[in-house]
Coordinates of C-alpha atoms and ligand atoms in Angstrom, one line a residue:
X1 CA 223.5 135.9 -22.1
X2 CA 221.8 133.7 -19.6
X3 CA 223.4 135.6 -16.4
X4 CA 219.9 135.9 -14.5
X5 CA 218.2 133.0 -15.6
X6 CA 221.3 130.6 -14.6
X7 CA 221.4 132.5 -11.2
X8 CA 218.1 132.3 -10.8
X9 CA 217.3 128.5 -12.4
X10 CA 220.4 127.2 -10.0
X11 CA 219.0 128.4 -6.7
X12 CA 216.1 127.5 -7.3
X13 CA 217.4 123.8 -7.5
X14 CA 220.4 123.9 -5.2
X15 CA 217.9 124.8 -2.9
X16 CA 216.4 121.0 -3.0
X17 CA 220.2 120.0 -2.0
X18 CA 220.6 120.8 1.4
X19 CA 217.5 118.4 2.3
X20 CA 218.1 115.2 2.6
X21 CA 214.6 113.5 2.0
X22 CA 212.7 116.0 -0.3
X23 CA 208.7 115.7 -0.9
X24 CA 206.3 115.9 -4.1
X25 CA 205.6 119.6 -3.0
X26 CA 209.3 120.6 -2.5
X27 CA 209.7 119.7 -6.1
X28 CA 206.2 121.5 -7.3
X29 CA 207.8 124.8 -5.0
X30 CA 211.2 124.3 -6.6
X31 CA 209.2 124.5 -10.3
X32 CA 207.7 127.3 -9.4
X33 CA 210.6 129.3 -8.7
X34 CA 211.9 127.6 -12.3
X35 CA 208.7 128.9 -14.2
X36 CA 209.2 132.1 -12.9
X37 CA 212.5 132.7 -13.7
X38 CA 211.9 130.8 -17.2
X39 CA 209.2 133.6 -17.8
X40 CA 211.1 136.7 -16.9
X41 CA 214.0 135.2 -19.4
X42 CA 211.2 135.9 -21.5
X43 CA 211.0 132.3 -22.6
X44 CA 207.3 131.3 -24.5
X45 CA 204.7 131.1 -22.1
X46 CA 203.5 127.9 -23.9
X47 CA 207.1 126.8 -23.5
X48 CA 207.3 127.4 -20.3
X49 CA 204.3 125.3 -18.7
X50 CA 205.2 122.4 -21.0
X51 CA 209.1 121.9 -19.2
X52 CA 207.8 122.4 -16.2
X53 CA 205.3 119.9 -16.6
X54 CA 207.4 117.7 -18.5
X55 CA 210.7 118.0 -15.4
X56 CA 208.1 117.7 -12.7
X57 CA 206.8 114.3 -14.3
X58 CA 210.6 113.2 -15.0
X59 CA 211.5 114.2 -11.3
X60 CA 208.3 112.1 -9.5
X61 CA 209.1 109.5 -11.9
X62 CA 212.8 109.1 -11.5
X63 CA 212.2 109.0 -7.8
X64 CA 213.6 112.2 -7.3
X65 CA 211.6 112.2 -4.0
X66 CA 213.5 109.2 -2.4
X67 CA 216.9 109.8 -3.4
X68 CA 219.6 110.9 -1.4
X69 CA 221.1 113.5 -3.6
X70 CA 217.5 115.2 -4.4
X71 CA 219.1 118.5 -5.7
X72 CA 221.7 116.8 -8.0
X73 CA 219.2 114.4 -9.3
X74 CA 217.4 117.5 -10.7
X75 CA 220.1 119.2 -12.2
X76 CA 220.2 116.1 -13.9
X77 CA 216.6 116.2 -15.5
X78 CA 216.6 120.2 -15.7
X79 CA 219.7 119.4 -18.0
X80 CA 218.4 116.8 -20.3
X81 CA 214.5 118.4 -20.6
X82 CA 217.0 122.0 -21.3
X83 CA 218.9 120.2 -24.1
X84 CA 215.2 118.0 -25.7
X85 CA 213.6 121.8 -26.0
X86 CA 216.3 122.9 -27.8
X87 CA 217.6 120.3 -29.8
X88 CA 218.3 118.0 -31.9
X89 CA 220.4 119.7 -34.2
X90 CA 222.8 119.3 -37.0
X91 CA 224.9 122.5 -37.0
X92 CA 226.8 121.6 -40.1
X93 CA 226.3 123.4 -43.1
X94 CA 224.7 120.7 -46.1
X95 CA 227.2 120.5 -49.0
X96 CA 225.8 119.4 -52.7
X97 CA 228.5 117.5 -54.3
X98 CA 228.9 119.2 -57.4
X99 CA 228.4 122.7 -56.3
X100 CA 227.4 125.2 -55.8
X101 CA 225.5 124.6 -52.9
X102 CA 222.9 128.2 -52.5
X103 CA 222.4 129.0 -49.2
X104 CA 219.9 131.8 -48.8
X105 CA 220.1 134.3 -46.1
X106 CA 217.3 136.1 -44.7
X107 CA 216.1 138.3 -42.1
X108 CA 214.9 141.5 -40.7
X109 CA 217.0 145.0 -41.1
X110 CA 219.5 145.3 -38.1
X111 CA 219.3 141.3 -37.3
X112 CA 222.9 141.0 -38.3
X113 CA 222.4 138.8 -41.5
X114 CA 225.1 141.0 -43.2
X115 CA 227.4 140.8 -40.9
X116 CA 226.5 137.0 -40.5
X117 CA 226.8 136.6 -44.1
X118 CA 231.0 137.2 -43.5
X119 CA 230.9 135.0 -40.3
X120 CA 229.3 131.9 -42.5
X121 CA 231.9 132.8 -45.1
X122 CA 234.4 132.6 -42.6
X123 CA 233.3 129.5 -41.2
X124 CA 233.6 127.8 -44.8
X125 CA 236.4 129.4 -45.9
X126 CA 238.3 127.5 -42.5
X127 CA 237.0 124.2 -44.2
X128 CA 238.7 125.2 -47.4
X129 CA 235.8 126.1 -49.4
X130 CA 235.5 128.8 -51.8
X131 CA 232.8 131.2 -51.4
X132 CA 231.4 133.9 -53.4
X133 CA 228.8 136.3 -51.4
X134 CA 226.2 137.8 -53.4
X135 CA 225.2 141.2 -52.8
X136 CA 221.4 141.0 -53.1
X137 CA 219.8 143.7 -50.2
X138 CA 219.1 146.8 -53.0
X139 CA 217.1 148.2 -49.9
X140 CA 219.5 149.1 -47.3
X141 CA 221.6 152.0 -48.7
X142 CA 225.4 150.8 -47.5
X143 CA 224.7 147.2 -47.2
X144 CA 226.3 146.2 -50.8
X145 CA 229.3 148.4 -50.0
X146 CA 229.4 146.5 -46.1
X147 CA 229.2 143.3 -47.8
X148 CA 232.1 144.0 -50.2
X149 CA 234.5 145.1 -47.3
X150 CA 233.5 142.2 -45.7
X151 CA 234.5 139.8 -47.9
X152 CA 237.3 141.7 -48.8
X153 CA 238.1 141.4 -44.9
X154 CA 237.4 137.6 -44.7
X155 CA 239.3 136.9 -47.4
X156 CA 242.3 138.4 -46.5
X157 CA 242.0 137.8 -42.6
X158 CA 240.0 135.2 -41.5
X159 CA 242.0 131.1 -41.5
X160 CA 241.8 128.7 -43.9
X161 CA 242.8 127.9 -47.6
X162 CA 239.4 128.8 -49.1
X163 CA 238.6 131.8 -50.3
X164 CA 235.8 134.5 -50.2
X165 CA 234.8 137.0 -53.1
X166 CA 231.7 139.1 -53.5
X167 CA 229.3 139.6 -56.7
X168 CA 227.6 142.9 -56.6
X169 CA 225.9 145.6 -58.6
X170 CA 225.8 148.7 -56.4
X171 CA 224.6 150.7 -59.1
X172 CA 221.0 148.7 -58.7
X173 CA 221.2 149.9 -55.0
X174 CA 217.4 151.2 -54.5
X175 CA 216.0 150.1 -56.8
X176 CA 214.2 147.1 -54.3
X177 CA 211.0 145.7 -54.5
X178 CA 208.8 143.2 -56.2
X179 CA 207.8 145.5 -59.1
X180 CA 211.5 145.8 -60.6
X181 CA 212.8 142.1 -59.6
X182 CA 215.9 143.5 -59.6
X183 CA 217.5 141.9 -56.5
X184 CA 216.1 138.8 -58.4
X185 CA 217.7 139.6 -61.2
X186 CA 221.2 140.0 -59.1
X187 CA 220.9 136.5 -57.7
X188 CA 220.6 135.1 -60.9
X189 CA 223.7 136.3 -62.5
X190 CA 225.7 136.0 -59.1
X191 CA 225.0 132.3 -59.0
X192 CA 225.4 132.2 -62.9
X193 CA 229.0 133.6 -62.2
X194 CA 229.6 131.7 -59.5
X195 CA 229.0 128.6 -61.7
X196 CA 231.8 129.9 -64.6
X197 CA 234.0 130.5 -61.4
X198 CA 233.7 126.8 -59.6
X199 CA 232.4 128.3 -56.5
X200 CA 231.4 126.1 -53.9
X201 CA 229.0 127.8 -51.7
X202 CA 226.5 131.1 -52.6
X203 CA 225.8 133.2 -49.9
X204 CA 223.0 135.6 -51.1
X205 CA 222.5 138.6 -48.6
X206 CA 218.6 139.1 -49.3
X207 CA 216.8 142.5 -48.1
X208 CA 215.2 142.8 -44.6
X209 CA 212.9 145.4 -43.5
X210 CA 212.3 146.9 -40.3
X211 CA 209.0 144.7 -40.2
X212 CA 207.5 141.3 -42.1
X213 CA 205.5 142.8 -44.6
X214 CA 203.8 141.1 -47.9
X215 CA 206.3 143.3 -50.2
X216 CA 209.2 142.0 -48.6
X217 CA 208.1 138.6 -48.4
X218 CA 207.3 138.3 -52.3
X219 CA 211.1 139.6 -53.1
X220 CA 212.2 136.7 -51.0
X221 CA 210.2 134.4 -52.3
X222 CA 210.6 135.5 -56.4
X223 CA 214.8 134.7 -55.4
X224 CA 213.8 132.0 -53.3
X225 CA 212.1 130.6 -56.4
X226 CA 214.6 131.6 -59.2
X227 CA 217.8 130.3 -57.4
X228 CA 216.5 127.1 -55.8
X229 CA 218.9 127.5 -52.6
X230 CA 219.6 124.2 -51.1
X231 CA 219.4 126.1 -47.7
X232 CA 217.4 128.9 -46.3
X233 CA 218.8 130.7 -43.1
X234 CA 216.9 132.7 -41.0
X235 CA 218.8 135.2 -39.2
X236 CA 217.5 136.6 -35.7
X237 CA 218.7 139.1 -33.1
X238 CA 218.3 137.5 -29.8
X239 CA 218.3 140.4 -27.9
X240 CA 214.4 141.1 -29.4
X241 CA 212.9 138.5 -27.6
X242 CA 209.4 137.1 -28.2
X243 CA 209.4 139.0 -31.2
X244 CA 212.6 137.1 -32.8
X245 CA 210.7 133.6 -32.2
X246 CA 207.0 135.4 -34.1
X247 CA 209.6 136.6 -37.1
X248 CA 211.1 133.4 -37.1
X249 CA 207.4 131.7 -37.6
X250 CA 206.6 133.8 -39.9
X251 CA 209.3 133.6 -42.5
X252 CA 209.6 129.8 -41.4
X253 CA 205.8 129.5 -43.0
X254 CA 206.6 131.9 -46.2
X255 CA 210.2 130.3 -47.1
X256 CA 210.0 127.3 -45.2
X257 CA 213.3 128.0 -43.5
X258 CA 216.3 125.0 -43.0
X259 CA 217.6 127.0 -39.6
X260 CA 218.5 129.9 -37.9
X261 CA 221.5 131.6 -36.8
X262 CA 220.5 133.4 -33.8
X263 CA 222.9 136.8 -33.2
X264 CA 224.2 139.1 -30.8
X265 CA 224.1 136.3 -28.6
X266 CA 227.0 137.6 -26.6
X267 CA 224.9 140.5 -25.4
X268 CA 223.1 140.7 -22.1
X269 CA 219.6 139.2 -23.3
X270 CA 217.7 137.3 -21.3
X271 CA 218.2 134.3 -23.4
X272 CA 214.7 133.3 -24.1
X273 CA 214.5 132.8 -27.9
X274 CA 217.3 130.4 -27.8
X275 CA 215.0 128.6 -25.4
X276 CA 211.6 128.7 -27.1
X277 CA 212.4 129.6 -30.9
X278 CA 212.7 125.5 -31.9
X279 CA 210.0 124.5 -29.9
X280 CA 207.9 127.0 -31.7
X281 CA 208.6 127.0 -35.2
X282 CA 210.2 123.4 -35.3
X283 CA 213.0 125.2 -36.8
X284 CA 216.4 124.5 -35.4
X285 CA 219.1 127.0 -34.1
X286 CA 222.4 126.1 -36.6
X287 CA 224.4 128.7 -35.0
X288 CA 225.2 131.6 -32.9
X289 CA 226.8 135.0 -33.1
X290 CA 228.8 135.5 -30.2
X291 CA 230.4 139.5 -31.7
X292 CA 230.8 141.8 -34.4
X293 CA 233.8 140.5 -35.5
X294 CA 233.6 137.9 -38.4
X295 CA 234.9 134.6 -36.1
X296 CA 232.4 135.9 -33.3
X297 CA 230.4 132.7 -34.7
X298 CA 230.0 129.1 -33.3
X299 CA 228.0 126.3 -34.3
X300 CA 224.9 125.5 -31.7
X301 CA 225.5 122.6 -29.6
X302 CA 222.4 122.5 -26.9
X303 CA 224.0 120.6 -24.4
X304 CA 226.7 122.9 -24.4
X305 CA 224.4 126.0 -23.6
X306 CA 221.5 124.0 -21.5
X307 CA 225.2 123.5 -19.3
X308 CA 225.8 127.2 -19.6
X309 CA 222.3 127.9 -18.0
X310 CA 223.1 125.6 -15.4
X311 CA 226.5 127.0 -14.3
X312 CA 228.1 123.8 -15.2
X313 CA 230.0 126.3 -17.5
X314 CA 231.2 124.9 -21.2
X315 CA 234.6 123.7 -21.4
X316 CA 234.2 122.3 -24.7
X317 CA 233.5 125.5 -26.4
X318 CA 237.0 126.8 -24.7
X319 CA 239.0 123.7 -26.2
X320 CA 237.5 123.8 -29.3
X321 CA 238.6 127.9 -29.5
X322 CA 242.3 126.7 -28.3
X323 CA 242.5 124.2 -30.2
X324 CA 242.0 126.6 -33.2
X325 CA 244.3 129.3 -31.6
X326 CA 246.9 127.8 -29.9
X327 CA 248.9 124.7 -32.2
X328 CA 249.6 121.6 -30.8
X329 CA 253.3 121.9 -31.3
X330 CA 253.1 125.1 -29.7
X331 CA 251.7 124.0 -26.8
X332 CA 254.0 121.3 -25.8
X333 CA 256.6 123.7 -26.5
X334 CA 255.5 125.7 -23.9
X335 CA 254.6 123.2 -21.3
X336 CA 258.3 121.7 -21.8
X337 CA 259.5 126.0 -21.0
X338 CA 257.2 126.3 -18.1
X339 CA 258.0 122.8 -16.4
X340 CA 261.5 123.7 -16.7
X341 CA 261.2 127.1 -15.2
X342 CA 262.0 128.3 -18.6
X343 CA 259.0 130.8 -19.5
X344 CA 260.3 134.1 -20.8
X345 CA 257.9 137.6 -21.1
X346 CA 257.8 137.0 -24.6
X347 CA 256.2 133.3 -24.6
X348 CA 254.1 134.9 -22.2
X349 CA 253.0 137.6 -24.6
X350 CA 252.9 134.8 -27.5
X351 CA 250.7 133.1 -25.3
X352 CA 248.4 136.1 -23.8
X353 CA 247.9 137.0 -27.7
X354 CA 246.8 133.5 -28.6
X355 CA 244.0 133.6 -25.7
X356 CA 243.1 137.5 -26.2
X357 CA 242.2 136.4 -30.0
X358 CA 239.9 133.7 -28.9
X359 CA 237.5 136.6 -27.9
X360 CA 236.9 138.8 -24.6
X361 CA 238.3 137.3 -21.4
X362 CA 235.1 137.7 -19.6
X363 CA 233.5 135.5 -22.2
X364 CA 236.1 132.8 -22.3
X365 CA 235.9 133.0 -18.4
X366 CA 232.5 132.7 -18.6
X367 CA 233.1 129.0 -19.9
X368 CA 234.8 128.0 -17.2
X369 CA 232.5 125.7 -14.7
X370 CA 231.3 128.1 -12.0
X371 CA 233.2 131.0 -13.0
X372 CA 230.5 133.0 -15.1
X373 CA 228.1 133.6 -12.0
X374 CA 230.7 134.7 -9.7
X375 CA 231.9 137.2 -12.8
X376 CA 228.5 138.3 -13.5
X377 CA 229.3 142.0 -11.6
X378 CA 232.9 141.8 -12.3
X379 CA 235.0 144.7 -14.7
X380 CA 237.0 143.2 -16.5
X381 CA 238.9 145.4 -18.5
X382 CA 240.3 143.7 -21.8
X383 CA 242.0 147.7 -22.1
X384 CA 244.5 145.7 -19.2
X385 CA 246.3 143.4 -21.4
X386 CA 246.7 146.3 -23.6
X387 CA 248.9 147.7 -20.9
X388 CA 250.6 144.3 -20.6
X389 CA 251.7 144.5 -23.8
X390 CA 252.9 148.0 -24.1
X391 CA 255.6 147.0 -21.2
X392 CA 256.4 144.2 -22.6
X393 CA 257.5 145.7 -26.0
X394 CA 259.2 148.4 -24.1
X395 CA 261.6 145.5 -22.8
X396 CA 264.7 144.7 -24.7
X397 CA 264.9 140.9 -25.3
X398 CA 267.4 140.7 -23.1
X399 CA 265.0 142.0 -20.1
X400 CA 262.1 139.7 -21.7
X401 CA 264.6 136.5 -21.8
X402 CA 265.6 136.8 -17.8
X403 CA 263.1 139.4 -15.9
X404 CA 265.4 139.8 -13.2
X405 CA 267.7 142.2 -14.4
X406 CA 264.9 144.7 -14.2
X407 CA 266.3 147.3 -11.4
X408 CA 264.3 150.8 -10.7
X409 CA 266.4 152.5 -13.7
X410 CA 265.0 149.5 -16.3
X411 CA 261.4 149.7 -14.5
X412 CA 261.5 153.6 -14.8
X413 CA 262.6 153.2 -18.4
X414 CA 259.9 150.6 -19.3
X415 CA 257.2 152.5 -17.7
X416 CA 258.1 155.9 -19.4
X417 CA 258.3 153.9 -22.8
X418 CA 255.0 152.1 -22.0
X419 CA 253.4 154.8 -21.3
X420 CA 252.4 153.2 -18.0
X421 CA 253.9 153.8 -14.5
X422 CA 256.4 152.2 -12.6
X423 CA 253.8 150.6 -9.5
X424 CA 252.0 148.8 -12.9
X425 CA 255.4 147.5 -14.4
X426 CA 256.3 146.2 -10.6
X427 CA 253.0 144.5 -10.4
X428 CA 253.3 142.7 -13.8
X429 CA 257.2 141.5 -12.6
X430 CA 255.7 140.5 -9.7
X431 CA 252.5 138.5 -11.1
X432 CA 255.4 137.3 -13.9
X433 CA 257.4 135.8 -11.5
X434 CA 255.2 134.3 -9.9
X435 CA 253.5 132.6 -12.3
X436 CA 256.9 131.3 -13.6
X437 CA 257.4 130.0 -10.2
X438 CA 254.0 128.6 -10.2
X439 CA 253.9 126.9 -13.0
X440 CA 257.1 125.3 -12.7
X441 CA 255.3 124.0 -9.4
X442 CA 252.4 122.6 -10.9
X443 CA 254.0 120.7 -13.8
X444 CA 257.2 119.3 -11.7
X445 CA 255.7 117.5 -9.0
X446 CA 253.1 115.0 -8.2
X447 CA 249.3 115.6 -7.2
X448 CA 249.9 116.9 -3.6
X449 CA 252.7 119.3 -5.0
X450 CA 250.0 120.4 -7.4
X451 CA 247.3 121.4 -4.7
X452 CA 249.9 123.1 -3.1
X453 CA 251.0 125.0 -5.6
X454 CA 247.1 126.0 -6.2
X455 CA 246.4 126.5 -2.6
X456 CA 249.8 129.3 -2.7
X457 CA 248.6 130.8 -5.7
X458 CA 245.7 131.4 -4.2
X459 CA 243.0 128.5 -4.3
X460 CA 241.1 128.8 -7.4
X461 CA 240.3 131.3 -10.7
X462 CA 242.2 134.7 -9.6
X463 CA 242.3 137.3 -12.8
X464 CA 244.6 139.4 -10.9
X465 CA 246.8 136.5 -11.7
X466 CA 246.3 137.3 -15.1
X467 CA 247.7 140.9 -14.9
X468 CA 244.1 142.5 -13.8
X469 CA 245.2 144.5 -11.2
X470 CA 244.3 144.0 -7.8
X471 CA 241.0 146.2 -7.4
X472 CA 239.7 143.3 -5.7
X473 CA 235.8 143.8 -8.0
X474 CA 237.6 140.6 -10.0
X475 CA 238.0 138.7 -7.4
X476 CA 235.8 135.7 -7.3
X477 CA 233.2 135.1 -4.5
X478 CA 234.9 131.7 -3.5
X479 CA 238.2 133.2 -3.7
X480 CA 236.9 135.8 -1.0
X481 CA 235.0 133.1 0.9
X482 CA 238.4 130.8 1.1
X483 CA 240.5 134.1 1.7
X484 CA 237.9 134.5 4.7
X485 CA 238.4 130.9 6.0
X486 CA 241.9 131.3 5.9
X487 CA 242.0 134.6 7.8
X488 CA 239.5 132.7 10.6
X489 CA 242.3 129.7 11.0
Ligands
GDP1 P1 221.5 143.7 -41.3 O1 220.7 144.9 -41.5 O2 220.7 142.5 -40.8 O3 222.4 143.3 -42.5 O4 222.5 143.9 -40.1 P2 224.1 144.1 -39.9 O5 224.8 142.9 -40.4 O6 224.5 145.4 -40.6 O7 224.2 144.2 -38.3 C1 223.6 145.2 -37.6 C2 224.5 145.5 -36.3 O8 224.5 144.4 -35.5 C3 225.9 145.9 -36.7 O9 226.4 146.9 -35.9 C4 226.7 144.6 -36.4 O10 228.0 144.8 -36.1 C5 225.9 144.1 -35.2 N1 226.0 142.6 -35.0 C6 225.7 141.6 -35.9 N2 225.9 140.4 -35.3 C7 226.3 140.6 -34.0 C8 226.6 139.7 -32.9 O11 226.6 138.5 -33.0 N3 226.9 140.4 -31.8 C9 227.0 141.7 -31.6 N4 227.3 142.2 -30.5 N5 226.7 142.6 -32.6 C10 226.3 142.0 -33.8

């Protein structure tokens, strides 16, 4: 998401940085270059001239024009004007005290509100709620059977001490439409249930259709009507475009919708619904899908993605996703082995697990600052760590407790029960070692030790480090560039 329109966006400004007095029509050119990119990112056109407008008259007011860090300065406004268009936003979920609270989900068939009907449960069941998903789309043949093995799923997998169930009547599957009320009908007695069973939040999983049409609209609103939610959601694939921010008007003026949850946001769309949709329809994005998997969802923080546009990466997201992987008491634990010296493989492997659950490494990469452009080409394989893995379970825990004793007989051994070969298991000894060695480094000794110990391992972000391999397409651009200076000394 984003990948062009941050490339593009960024030069467009860091352009106005090398100059160090910039006029009115070096800002009005830099604009330009901004609508443009805006526009093929398939951002509103109405949208579009308005920030412009707006960033031009914040720039020539601010003084952009006699300041000496003119390209800075306009990362500045480009930032704020990014995170006004999409914002504000209150990303939690509205709790009635007593419950239930109803939420109502709603969307168009293939938007992912089925799927996003788990993630939400998910998302509550972490805040120790109890949750009871009602299966109310009659219309698409399998999605009261997906919904039950969803919440089946979530319930048993996903964190937290609430807990997920699912009211359904799959033999009422078909029979949709206004005429029979039947989906109606199965809201009802879900919430009914869910009342006898102290539920605190209804999810009901409403039908879509493959287009808005009048039919579709007066089953939603007949359960709209009947259950009274507290909250309607409006669910919407980001990947359609334009077309996600019409739909979302739409339903927004038949249900008068609370938010939207905008999906498949960790595809490679061009971003611009996220950009235009609350601008538009007044309605706010609540949160994102980031995956098919049901903790591939994060609440929407706008200055959190207005940075991701501009590069500046999103290091918040990343913390937050540790600090729900990784425990405090953990992580010191491990600091204390690795400032020792004392890392074995199998904290290693603990570890690599942790991060490999907070979603695919490219992603979480992708939050560093800087790091997403220069990966925008890059493969990176999450099939590698698979491989990591394999040799490390092929170790006995003596070998994973001191990686030294690996001679050729162990590393043939390994690779044979890794089903790797024996140049992979060197390289991951190697790369082991010296992150051990690293490490150790970095934690012992004081602030020039540290930069040393950088500068050895290679300067910044290197995901052969990471056990990538060395096929060099991972390599950042600034890692090249440095490796070049280097060479030149
Ligand atoms: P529904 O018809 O709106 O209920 O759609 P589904 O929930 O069945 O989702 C349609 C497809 O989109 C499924 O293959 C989902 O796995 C996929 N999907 C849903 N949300 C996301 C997301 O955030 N990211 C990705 N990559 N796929 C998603």
């Amino acid at each position: 998401m984003f990948d062009t329109l941050s490339g593009k966006l960024t030069s467009a400004i860091r352009n106005l940085s090398g100059r160090g007095r910039i006029s009115e029509t070096n800002v009005r050119e830099a604009m330009e270059e901004v609508r443009r990119a805006l526009l093929e990112a398939d951002v509103h056109v109405d949208v579009v001239s308005e920030f412009c407008e707006k960033v031009v008259q914040d720039a020539l007011g601010a003084q952009v024009t006699t300041s000496l860090k003119p390209g800075e300065e306009m990362i500045g406004i480009v930032n704020q004007r990014l995170i006004d268009f999409m914002g504000p936003v209150d990303s939690h979920v509205m709790l009635v005290d007593p419950g239930p609270t109803i939420i109502m989900m709603c969307g168009l068939q293939g938007s992912g509100k089925t799927t996003t009907c788990g993630k939400l449960a998910a998302y509550l069941k972490n805040r120790g709620k109890k949750v009871s998903l009602i299966a109310a789309d009659l219309q698409r043949p399998a999605a009261v059977e997906q919904l039950q093995v969803i919440a089946n799923d979530v319930n048993t997998n996903a964190k937290g001490v609430g807990e997920v169930t699912c009211y359904a009547e799959p033999e009422k599957c078909g029979e949709y439409g206004t005429a029979t009320g039947v989906a109606v009908g199965v809201c009802k007695r879900g919430v009914k249930q869910a009342r006898k069973d102290k539920v605190d939040v209804v999810i009901l999983d409403t039908a879509g259709r493959l287009h808005i049409d009048e039919d579709l609209m007066k089953e939603l609103r007949g359960v709209q009507n009947t259950t009274k939610p507290h909250q309607v959601y409006l669910v919407i694939d980001a990947m359609i475009g334009q077309d996600a921010v019409n739909a979302a008007g739409t339903f927004h003026e038949q249900l008068a919708t609370d938010g939207i949850i905008l999906t498949k946001f960790d595809s490679d769309t061009r971003g611009g619904a996220a950009l235009s949709v609350k601008r538009v329809t007044g309605v706010p994005i609540k949160f994102i899908g980031t995956g098919e998997k049901f903790d591939a969802f994060e609440e929407f923080h706008p200055e959190r993605i207005a940075s991701r546009i501009l590069g500046m990466g999103d290091v918040l997201s990343l913390v937050e996703k540790a600090q729900e992987e990784i425990s405090e008491e953990d992580a010191m634990k491990l600091a204390d082995k690795m400032a020792s010296g004392k890392m074995t493989v199998t904290d290693f492997i603990k570890q690599l697990k942790s991060i490999r659950r907070m979603g695919p490494m490219k992603q979480l990469l992708g939050l560093l600052p800087g790091v997403g452009a220069a990966l925008k080409n890059a493969q990176i394989d999450d099939k590698q760590f698979d491989r990591i893995e394999a040799i490390a379970n092929s170790m006995t825990k003596k070998e994973r407790d001191d990686i030294s004793l690996l001679g050729k007989s162990r590393v043939k051994r390994i690779a044979t029960g890794s089903g790797t070969n024996q140049q992979e298991v060197h390289r991951f000894v190697k790369q082991f070692q010296m992150m051990k060695k690293m490490s150790k480094q970095m934690a012992g000794g004081g602030m020039a030790e540290k930069m040393a110990a950088m500068q050895n391992a290679g300067g910044d972000f290197d995901p052969s480090m990471l056990g990538m391999g060395s096929r060099g397409s991972t390599k950042t651009q600034s890692h090249k560039k440095r490796f070049k200076q280097r060479k030149r000394r």
